[in-house]
Amino acid sequence: MVTTVSRRKKRKGLKDKQLSSLPTVDHIHEIESCTCPTCKEAMKEISTQLIRQEVKFIPARVENHRHFQKTYACANCEKSGTRTPFAKSEIPRLPLNNTAASASLIAETMYQKFEQKVPAYRQEAYWNLLGYPIPRHTIANWHIKTSQYYFEALVAVMRQELLNQKVLHADETTFKVLNDKDRQKSYMWLFSTGKYSERAIHIYKLGPSRSGSVPRDFLEEYTGYLHSDGFSGYNNLPGMTMIACLAHIRRKFYDARPKNYSSKSVAHKGVTLCNELFALDKSLKDLSVSERYDQRLELVKPKLEAFFDWCESLTAHGKLGTAINYALNQKERMMNVLKDGRLVLSNNLAERGIKSLVMGRKNWLFSKSFEGAHAVATILSLVETAKSNGLHPRKYLDYLLTYLPNRQNTPLEAYLPWNPKVQMECR
């Protein structure tokens, strides 16, 4: 018997490319006394060869940076008895008063919580090991105050930019607020721009319920396209064209498949038809908006119509009946995807954004107060929008906390993730 072990071929040059992006430190290994073993004369160097490269981890550390302010007085005026003018050097403001926390320190606590999903109580132990203990309530207070002082106004500007886009996605999930005595659970809503939108924006909003009043109030007089699932809270949104989610339709058929289903299973056929639609639409992703629109009318429309004709021909009960009824209820909204080349077949973009919150929620469990929950929505909006625009979220948060406290007449638009200066500083 011959055993063959196959290994996946590595992309050539990938390791070198990764290493070239890192700061480099060279270590030259010398021989202290190099004499010839034959004649005992000193040997001369003839070459230096790179033997290996290793990636070294530099542990994080905290430092105390002291800022001294110089005061100047006019010696000439002082001599002449004239009132002596004084001048003082400018000291940049910290994000918060009555604390030694720098922009970078607060940004790191936000990065750990909202990107790495590390709750404040676990961060408490981490900062203790670094030699600068930070209580969990202090971390929470930093997030709330900086959100209120700086970030909420910036997210409001982002919201106006989001409402200027023609295609949006929406989704929602439960979110527990511990001090909420009036109801058992609140909801966190997400509104995102589309895949082909000019701006990549994700805005999270805390809502008191799952009522349609939340998206209606947030979107106001928006008249574009809105991708969503089949949830009734998105019904009766005036002026908007609703787009259904084929992934949700597929999921209903997937869940309806019997345990030992065969290729002849009706539910399995539903899954297969949805897969074919996704594959066909994926083949059009590199086309221009107008070309995609034309090709969908020619290629996707007949398949969509055939899918719904097939659904209408079926009669079933149980999970399969639920899947068929769900699909038929979404027919009109699903056919709306053919109206514009910027639309997509699923609401997966919003679901991925909600997943980021859900992953954090598993670790954070809840927000203690409404102020804390609003801070979660605000900071997560900045983190996810930064990532979608190619920025490093920690660098972006550090940038905002450095410059916003010292902002005078600069418009807030200058601090949005797609601003050229922000792009240059925060990648």
CSV table of C-alpha atoms in Angstrom, one decimal:
chain,number,residue,atom,x,y,z
A,1,MET,CA,0.0,0.0,0.0
A,2,VAL,CA,1.3,3.4,-0.9
A,3,THR,CA,0.1,6.4,1.2
A,4,THR,CA,0.2,9.7,-0.4
A,5,VAL,CA,0.1,12.9,1.7
A,6,SER,CA,-1.0,15.9,-0.2
A,7,ARG,CA,-0.6,19.4,1.1
A,8,ARG,CA,-2.4,22.5,0.0
A,9,LYS,CA,-0.1,24.6,-2.1
A,10,LYS,CA,0.9,27.8,-0.4
A,11,ARG,CA,0.6,31.0,-2.4
A,12,LYS,CA,4.1,32.0,-3.4
A,13,GLY,CA,5.5,35.1,-1.8
A,14,LEU,CA,2.6,35.4,0.7
A,15,LYS,CA,5.0,35.0,3.7
A,16,ASP,CA,7.4,37.6,2.3
A,17,LYS,CA,4.6,40.0,1.7
A,18,GLN,CA,3.3,39.6,5.3
A,19,LEU,CA,6.8,40.1,6.7
A,20,SER,CA,7.6,43.1,4.6
A,21,SER,CA,4.7,45.1,6.1
A,22,LEU,CA,6.2,44.7,9.6
A,23,PRO,CA,8.9,46.9,11.3
A,24,THR,CA,12.2,45.1,10.8
A,25,VAL,CA,15.1,44.6,13.3
A,26,ASP,CA,18.3,43.0,12.0
A,27,HIS,CA,20.5,40.8,14.2
A,28,ILE,CA,24.0,40.3,12.9
A,29,HIS,CA,25.7,37.3,14.5
A,30,GLU,CA,29.5,37.7,14.8
A,31,ILE,CA,32.3,35.4,15.9
A,32,GLU,CA,34.2,37.2,18.7
A,33,SER,CA,37.6,35.9,17.7
A,34,CYS,CA,37.8,34.2,14.3
A,35,THR,CA,41.2,32.7,13.6
A,36,CYS,CA,42.2,30.1,11.0
A,37,PRO,CA,42.4,26.6,12.5
A,38,THR,CA,45.2,25.8,10.1
A,39,CYS,CA,47.6,28.8,10.2
A,40,LYS,CA,46.2,30.7,13.2
A,41,GLU,CA,45.9,33.9,11.3
A,42,ALA,CA,42.8,36.2,11.6
A,43,MET,CA,40.1,35.3,9.1
A,44,LYS,CA,38.3,38.0,7.0
A,45,GLU,CA,34.6,38.4,6.5
A,46,ILE,CA,33.5,37.3,3.0
A,47,SER,CA,29.7,37.3,3.2
A,48,THR,CA,26.6,37.9,5.3
A,49,GLN,CA,23.7,35.6,4.6
A,50,LEU,CA,20.1,35.9,5.8
A,51,ILE,CA,19.4,32.5,7.5
A,52,ARG,CA,15.9,33.0,8.9
A,53,GLN,CA,13.2,35.5,9.7
A,54,GLU,CA,11.2,35.3,12.9
A,55,VAL,CA,8.1,37.3,14.0
A,56,LYS,CA,8.5,38.6,17.6
A,57,PHE,CA,5.6,39.8,19.8
A,58,ILE,CA,6.2,43.0,21.7
A,59,PRO,CA,3.9,42.9,24.8
A,60,ALA,CA,1.8,46.0,25.4
A,61,ARG,CA,2.8,48.5,28.1
A,62,VAL,CA,1.5,51.6,29.6
A,63,GLU,CA,3.7,54.7,30.2
A,64,ASN,CA,3.3,57.9,32.2
A,65,HIS,CA,3.7,60.9,29.8
A,66,ARG,CA,4.2,64.2,31.7
A,67,HIS,CA,3.3,67.5,30.0
A,68,PHE,CA,5.0,70.6,31.2
A,69,GLN,CA,3.7,74.1,30.3
A,70,LYS,CA,6.2,76.9,29.8
A,71,THR,CA,5.3,80.5,30.7
A,72,TYR,CA,7.0,83.5,29.1
A,73,ALA,CA,7.3,87.1,30.3
A,74,CYS,CA,8.6,90.2,28.6
A,75,ALA,CA,11.8,91.1,30.4
A,76,ASN,CA,12.0,94.6,28.7
A,77,CYS,CA,8.5,95.6,29.9
A,78,GLU,CA,9.3,94.3,33.4
A,79,LYS,CA,12.4,96.6,33.5
A,80,SER,CA,10.6,99.6,32.3
A,81,GLY,CA,7.8,99.2,34.8
A,82,THR,CA,5.2,98.6,32.2
A,83,ARG,CA,2.6,95.9,32.9
A,84,THR,CA,4.4,92.7,32.0
A,85,PRO,CA,2.6,90.5,29.4
A,86,PHE,CA,2.7,86.8,29.8
A,87,ALA,CA,2.4,83.9,27.3
A,88,LYS,CA,1.9,80.2,27.9
A,89,SER,CA,2.5,77.3,25.6
A,90,GLU,CA,-0.6,75.4,24.5
A,91,ILE,CA,-1.3,71.9,25.9
A,92,PRO,CA,-3.6,69.6,23.9
A,93,ARG,CA,-6.8,68.7,25.8
A,94,LEU,CA,-7.5,65.1,27.0
A,95,PRO,CA,-10.8,63.5,26.0
A,96,LEU,CA,-12.1,63.7,29.6
A,97,ASN,CA,-11.4,66.0,32.6
A,98,ASN,CA,-10.2,64.8,36.0
A,99,THR,CA,-8.6,61.7,34.6
A,100,ALA,CA,-5.1,60.8,33.3
A,101,ALA,CA,-6.6,58.6,30.5
A,102,SER,CA,-5.2,59.5,27.1
A,103,ALA,CA,-6.9,59.0,23.8
A,104,SER,CA,-4.9,55.9,23.2
A,105,LEU,CA,-5.8,54.3,26.5
A,106,ILE,CA,-9.5,54.9,26.1
A,107,ALA,CA,-9.4,53.8,22.5
A,108,GLU,CA,-7.7,50.5,23.6
A,109,THR,CA,-10.5,49.8,26.1
A,110,MET,CA,-13.0,50.4,23.3
A,111,TYR,CA,-11.1,48.2,20.8
A,112,GLN,CA,-10.9,45.4,23.3
A,113,LYS,CA,-14.7,45.5,24.0
A,114,PHE,CA,-16.2,46.3,20.6
A,115,GLU,CA,-13.7,44.5,18.3
A,116,GLN,CA,-12.2,41.8,20.5
A,117,LYS,CA,-15.5,41.4,22.5
A,118,VAL,CA,-13.7,41.5,25.8
A,119,PRO,CA,-16.1,42.7,28.6
A,120,ALA,CA,-15.0,45.3,31.1
A,121,TYR,CA,-14.6,42.8,34.0
A,122,ARG,CA,-12.0,40.8,32.0
A,123,GLN,CA,-10.3,44.0,30.9
A,124,GLU,CA,-10.0,44.9,34.6
A,125,ALA,CA,-7.6,41.9,35.1
A,126,TYR,CA,-5.7,42.7,32.0
A,127,TRP,CA,-4.9,46.3,33.0
A,128,ASN,CA,-4.0,45.1,36.5
A,129,LEU,CA,-1.3,42.9,35.0
A,130,LEU,CA,0.0,45.8,33.0
A,131,GLY,CA,0.5,47.7,36.3
A,132,TYR,CA,-2.2,50.3,35.8
A,133,PRO,CA,-5.5,49.0,37.4
A,134,ILE,CA,-8.7,50.3,35.8
A,135,PRO,CA,-12.0,49.4,37.5
A,136,ARG,CA,-14.7,48.1,35.2
A,137,HIS,CA,-17.0,51.0,36.1
A,138,THR,CA,-14.4,53.5,35.0
A,139,ILE,CA,-14.1,51.8,31.6
A,140,ALA,CA,-17.9,51.9,31.3
A,141,ASN,CA,-17.9,55.6,32.3
A,142,TRP,CA,-15.2,56.5,29.7
A,143,HIS,CA,-17.3,54.9,27.0
A,144,ILE,CA,-20.5,56.7,28.0
A,145,LYS,CA,-18.9,60.1,28.4
A,146,THR,CA,-16.8,60.1,25.2
A,147,SER,CA,-19.9,58.9,23.3
A,148,GLN,CA,-22.0,61.7,24.7
A,149,TYR,CA,-19.3,64.4,24.3
A,150,TYR,CA,-17.9,63.5,20.8
A,151,PHE,CA,-19.2,60.4,19.1
A,152,GLU,CA,-23.0,60.9,19.0
A,153,ALA,CA,-22.7,64.1,17.0
A,154,LEU,CA,-20.4,62.3,14.5
A,155,VAL,CA,-22.8,59.4,14.2
A,156,ALA,CA,-25.6,61.9,13.5
A,157,VAL,CA,-23.6,63.2,10.5
A,158,MET,CA,-23.0,59.6,9.4
A,159,ARG,CA,-26.8,59.0,9.6
A,160,GLN,CA,-27.5,61.9,7.2
A,161,GLU,CA,-24.9,60.5,4.8
A,162,LEU,CA,-26.6,57.1,5.1
A,163,LEU,CA,-30.0,58.5,4.3
A,164,ASN,CA,-28.6,60.0,1.1
A,165,GLN,CA,-27.9,56.5,-0.2
A,166,LYS,CA,-30.4,54.8,-2.5
A,167,VAL,CA,-30.0,51.3,-1.0
A,168,LEU,CA,-30.2,50.3,2.7
A,169,HIS,CA,-30.3,47.2,4.7
A,170,ALA,CA,-31.9,46.7,8.2
A,171,ASP,CA,-32.0,44.1,10.9
A,172,GLU,CA,-32.6,43.9,14.6
A,173,THR,CA,-31.9,41.7,17.7
A,174,THR,CA,-32.7,41.7,21.4
A,175,PHE,CA,-30.5,43.6,23.8
A,176,LYS,CA,-30.9,43.5,27.6
A,177,VAL,CA,-30.7,46.7,29.6
A,178,LEU,CA,-30.4,45.7,33.3
A,179,ASN,CA,-31.9,48.9,34.8
A,180,ASP,CA,-34.9,48.7,32.4
A,181,LYS,CA,-37.8,48.1,34.9
A,182,ASP,CA,-40.6,48.8,32.4
A,183,ARG,CA,-39.9,46.0,30.0
A,184,GLN,CA,-38.0,42.8,29.8
A,185,LYS,CA,-35.9,43.5,26.7
A,186,SER,CA,-35.0,46.3,24.4
A,187,TYR,CA,-33.9,45.9,20.8
A,188,MET,CA,-30.7,46.9,18.9
A,189,TRP,CA,-31.5,47.9,15.3
A,190,LEU,CA,-28.9,48.1,12.5
A,191,PHE,CA,-29.2,50.2,9.4
A,192,SER,CA,-26.5,49.8,6.7
A,193,THR,CA,-25.8,51.1,3.3
A,194,GLY,CA,-25.8,48.7,0.3
A,195,LYS,CA,-23.1,46.6,-1.2
A,196,TYR,CA,-22.8,49.0,-4.2
A,197,SER,CA,-23.4,52.2,-2.3
A,198,GLU,CA,-21.0,55.1,-2.5
A,199,ARG,CA,-20.4,55.0,1.3
A,200,ALA,CA,-20.1,52.0,3.6
A,201,ILE,CA,-21.9,53.0,6.7
A,202,HIS,CA,-23.3,50.9,9.6
A,203,ILE,CA,-25.4,52.6,12.3
A,204,TYR,CA,-26.7,50.8,15.4
A,205,LYS,CA,-29.7,52.2,17.3
A,206,LEU,CA,-31.2,51.2,20.6
A,207,GLY,CA,-35.0,50.9,20.4
A,208,PRO,CA,-37.5,50.4,23.1
A,209,SER,CA,-39.2,47.6,21.2
A,210,ARG,CA,-39.5,45.7,18.0
A,211,SER,CA,-42.1,48.0,16.8
A,212,GLY,CA,-42.1,49.5,13.2
A,213,SER,CA,-42.0,52.9,14.8
A,214,VAL,CA,-38.2,52.5,15.3
A,215,PRO,CA,-37.2,52.2,11.6
A,216,ARG,CA,-39.9,54.7,10.7
A,217,ASP,CA,-38.5,57.3,13.1
A,218,PHE,CA,-34.9,56.6,12.1
A,219,LEU,CA,-35.4,56.6,8.4
A,220,GLU,CA,-37.9,59.5,8.5
A,221,GLU,CA,-38.7,60.5,4.9
A,222,TYR,CA,-36.3,58.1,3.2
A,223,THR,CA,-37.6,57.0,-0.2
A,224,GLY,CA,-35.0,54.5,-1.4
A,225,TYR,CA,-34.8,50.7,-1.3
A,226,LEU,CA,-34.7,48.9,2.0
A,227,HIS,CA,-33.5,45.3,2.3
A,228,SER,CA,-35.0,43.4,5.2
A,229,ASP,CA,-36.3,40.0,6.3
A,230,GLY,CA,-40.0,39.2,6.4
A,231,PHE,CA,-40.5,40.7,9.8
A,232,SER,CA,-43.8,42.7,10.0
A,233,GLY,CA,-42.1,45.6,11.7
A,234,TYR,CA,-40.8,46.7,8.3
A,235,ASN,CA,-44.3,46.9,6.9
A,236,ASN,CA,-46.0,50.2,6.4
A,237,LEU,CA,-42.8,52.3,6.0
A,238,PRO,CA,-44.1,55.0,3.7
A,239,GLY,CA,-42.2,55.9,0.5
A,240,MET,CA,-39.8,53.0,0.6
A,241,THR,CA,-39.5,50.1,-1.8
A,242,MET,CA,-39.0,46.9,0.3
A,243,ILE,CA,-36.7,44.1,-0.9
A,244,ALA,CA,-37.1,40.6,0.5
A,245,CYS,CA,-34.3,38.2,1.4
A,246,LEU,CA,-33.8,35.1,-0.6
A,247,ALA,CA,-31.5,33.7,2.1
A,248,HIS,CA,-34.4,33.7,4.5
A,249,ILE,CA,-36.6,31.9,2.0
A,250,ARG,CA,-33.9,29.3,1.4
A,251,ARG,CA,-33.5,28.8,5.2
A,252,LYS,CA,-37.2,28.0,5.5
A,253,PHE,CA,-36.9,25.2,2.9
A,254,TYR,CA,-33.6,24.0,4.4
A,255,ASP,CA,-35.3,23.7,7.8
A,256,ALA,CA,-38.2,21.8,6.2
A,257,ARG,CA,-36.1,19.0,4.8
A,258,PRO,CA,-36.8,15.6,6.4
A,259,LYS,CA,-34.0,14.0,8.4
A,260,ASN,CA,-33.2,11.4,5.7
A,261,TYR,CA,-34.2,13.5,2.7
A,262,SER,CA,-33.5,12.5,-0.9
A,263,SER,CA,-32.8,14.5,-4.0
A,264,LYS,CA,-36.6,14.2,-4.8
A,265,SER,CA,-37.5,15.9,-1.6
A,266,VAL,CA,-39.7,19.0,-2.3
A,267,ALA,CA,-38.0,21.0,0.4
A,268,HIS,CA,-34.6,20.0,-1.0
A,269,LYS,CA,-35.7,21.2,-4.4
A,270,GLY,CA,-36.6,24.5,-2.9
A,271,VAL,CA,-33.1,24.8,-1.5
A,272,THR,CA,-31.6,23.8,-4.8
A,273,LEU,CA,-33.6,26.4,-6.7
A,274,CYS,CA,-32.5,29.1,-4.3
A,275,ASN,CA,-28.9,28.0,-4.7
A,276,GLU,CA,-29.1,28.3,-8.5
A,277,LEU,CA,-30.5,31.8,-8.2
A,278,PHE,CA,-27.6,32.8,-5.9
A,279,ALA,CA,-25.0,31.3,-8.2
A,280,LEU,CA,-26.5,33.0,-11.3
A,281,ASP,CA,-26.6,36.4,-9.6
A,282,LYS,CA,-23.1,35.9,-8.3
A,283,SER,CA,-21.9,35.6,-11.9
A,284,LEU,CA,-23.1,39.2,-12.5
A,285,LYS,CA,-21.3,40.8,-9.6
A,286,ASP,CA,-18.5,42.3,-11.7
A,287,LEU,CA,-20.8,44.0,-14.1
A,288,SER,CA,-21.7,47.7,-14.0
A,289,VAL,CA,-25.0,48.7,-12.3
A,290,SER,CA,-26.8,49.2,-15.6
A,291,GLU,CA,-25.3,45.9,-17.1
A,292,ARG,CA,-26.4,44.0,-14.0
A,293,TYR,CA,-29.9,45.4,-14.2
A,294,ASP,CA,-30.2,44.3,-17.9
A,295,GLN,CA,-28.8,40.9,-17.3
A,296,ARG,CA,-31.0,40.3,-14.3
A,297,LEU,CA,-34.1,41.0,-16.4
A,298,GLU,CA,-32.8,38.6,-19.0
A,299,LEU,CA,-31.5,35.8,-16.8
A,300,VAL,CA,-32.6,36.1,-13.2
A,301,LYS,CA,-36.2,37.2,-13.7
A,302,PRO,CA,-37.3,34.0,-15.6
A,303,LYS,CA,-35.8,31.9,-12.8
A,304,LEU,CA,-37.4,33.9,-10.1
A,305,GLU,CA,-40.8,33.7,-11.8
A,306,ALA,CA,-40.4,29.9,-12.3
A,307,PHE,CA,-39.5,29.5,-8.6
A,308,PHE,CA,-42.6,31.3,-7.4
A,309,ASP,CA,-44.8,29.4,-10.0
A,310,TRP,CA,-43.4,26.2,-8.5
A,311,CYS,CA,-44.2,27.4,-5.0
A,312,GLU,CA,-47.8,28.2,-6.1
A,313,SER,CA,-48.2,24.7,-7.5
A,314,LEU,CA,-47.5,23.1,-4.1
A,315,THR,CA,-49.8,22.2,-1.2
A,316,ALA,CA,-48.2,21.1,2.1
A,317,HIS,CA,-48.5,21.3,5.9
A,318,GLY,CA,-46.0,21.6,8.7
A,319,LYS,CA,-42.6,23.1,8.1
A,320,LEU,CA,-42.8,22.7,4.3
A,321,GLY,CA,-46.2,24.5,4.3
A,322,THR,CA,-44.6,27.3,6.4
A,323,ALA,CA,-41.7,27.6,3.9
A,324,ILE,CA,-44.0,27.7,0.9
A,325,ASN,CA,-46.3,30.3,2.5
A,326,TYR,CA,-43.4,32.4,3.6
A,327,ALA,CA,-41.9,32.4,0.1
A,328,LEU,CA,-45.2,33.4,-1.5
A,329,ASN,CA,-45.8,36.2,1.1
A,330,GLN,CA,-42.4,37.6,0.1
A,331,LYS,CA,-42.9,37.3,-3.7
A,332,GLU,CA,-43.7,40.9,-4.5
A,333,ARG,CA,-40.8,42.2,-2.4
A,334,MET,CA,-38.5,39.6,-3.9
A,335,MET,CA,-39.4,40.6,-7.4
A,336,ASN,CA,-38.5,44.2,-6.5
A,337,VAL,CA,-34.8,43.2,-6.6
A,338,LEU,CA,-35.1,43.4,-10.4
A,339,LYS,CA,-35.8,47.2,-10.2
A,340,ASP,CA,-32.2,48.4,-9.7
A,341,GLY,CA,-28.8,46.9,-10.4
A,342,ARG,CA,-27.5,48.0,-7.0
A,343,LEU,CA,-29.9,45.7,-5.2
A,344,VAL,CA,-28.9,42.2,-4.0
A,345,LEU,CA,-30.8,38.9,-3.4
A,346,SER,CA,-30.2,38.7,0.4
A,347,ASN,CA,-30.0,40.8,3.5
A,348,ASN,CA,-26.8,39.0,4.6
A,349,LEU,CA,-25.0,42.4,4.8
A,350,ALA,CA,-27.1,43.5,7.7
A,351,GLU,CA,-27.1,40.0,9.3
A,352,ARG,CA,-23.3,40.1,9.3
A,353,GLY,CA,-23.4,43.5,11.1
A,354,ILE,CA,-25.9,42.1,13.6
A,355,LYS,CA,-23.7,39.1,14.2
A,356,SER,CA,-20.9,41.4,15.4
A,357,LEU,CA,-23.2,42.7,18.1
A,358,VAL,CA,-24.5,39.2,18.9
A,359,MET,CA,-20.9,37.9,19.4
A,360,GLY,CA,-20.3,40.8,21.8
A,361,ARG,CA,-23.6,40.3,23.6
A,362,LYS,CA,-22.6,36.7,24.4
A,363,ASN,CA,-19.6,38.1,26.4
A,364,TRP,CA,-21.0,41.4,27.7
A,365,LEU,CA,-24.5,39.9,28.5
A,366,PHE,CA,-26.1,43.2,29.0
A,367,SER,CA,-25.7,47.0,29.5
A,368,LYS,CA,-26.4,48.2,33.0
A,369,SER,CA,-28.0,51.5,32.0
A,370,PHE,CA,-29.6,53.1,29.0
A,371,GLU,CA,-26.7,55.4,28.7
A,372,GLY,CA,-24.4,52.4,28.5
A,373,ALA,CA,-26.6,50.7,25.8
A,374,HIS,CA,-26.6,53.9,23.8
A,375,ALA,CA,-22.8,54.1,24.1
A,376,VAL,CA,-22.6,50.5,22.8
A,377,ALA,CA,-24.7,51.4,19.7
A,378,THR,CA,-22.6,54.6,19.1
A,379,ILE,CA,-19.2,53.1,19.4
A,380,LEU,CA,-20.1,49.9,17.5
A,381,SER,CA,-21.3,52.1,14.7
A,382,LEU,CA,-17.9,53.8,14.5
A,383,VAL,CA,-16.0,50.5,14.7
A,384,GLU,CA,-18.0,48.6,12.1
A,385,THR,CA,-18.0,51.6,9.7
A,386,ALA,CA,-14.3,52.1,10.1
A,387,LYS,CA,-13.6,48.5,9.2
A,388,SER,CA,-15.9,48.7,6.2
A,389,ASN,CA,-13.8,51.6,5.0
A,390,GLY,CA,-10.5,49.9,5.4
A,391,LEU,CA,-9.5,51.5,8.6
A,392,HIS,CA,-8.0,49.9,11.8
A,393,PRO,CA,-10.7,50.5,14.4
A,394,ARG,CA,-8.2,51.2,17.2
A,395,LYS,CA,-6.3,53.8,15.2
A,396,TYR,CA,-9.6,55.4,14.2
A,397,LEU,CA,-10.9,55.7,17.7
A,398,ASP,CA,-7.5,57.0,18.9
A,399,TYR,CA,-7.6,59.6,16.1
A,400,LEU,CA,-11.1,60.7,17.0
A,401,LEU,CA,-10.3,61.0,20.8
A,402,THR,CA,-7.1,62.9,20.0
A,403,TYR,CA,-8.6,65.5,17.6
A,404,LEU,CA,-12.3,65.9,18.5
A,405,PRO,CA,-11.6,67.3,22.1
A,406,ASN,CA,-9.4,70.0,20.5
A,407,ARG,CA,-11.7,70.7,17.5
A,408,GLN,CA,-12.6,74.3,17.0
A,409,ASN,CA,-14.1,75.2,13.6
A,410,THR,CA,-13.3,72.0,11.7
A,411,PRO,CA,-16.6,70.5,10.4
A,412,LEU,CA,-17.4,67.0,11.7
A,413,GLU,CA,-17.4,65.7,8.1
A,414,ALA,CA,-13.5,65.9,8.3
A,415,TYR,CA,-13.5,63.1,10.8
A,416,LEU,CA,-15.7,60.6,8.8
A,417,PRO,CA,-13.9,57.3,7.9
A,418,TRP,CA,-13.7,58.1,4.2
A,419,ASN,CA,-12.0,61.5,4.6
A,420,PRO,CA,-8.6,61.4,2.8
A,421,LYS,CA,-6.7,62.5,5.9
A,422,VAL,CA,-8.4,59.9,8.1
A,423,GLN,CA,-7.7,57.3,5.5
A,424,MET,CA,-4.0,58.2,5.5
A,425,GLU,CA,-3.7,58.3,9.3
A,426,CYS,CA,-5.8,55.3,10.4
A,427,ARG,CA,-5.1,52.4,8.0
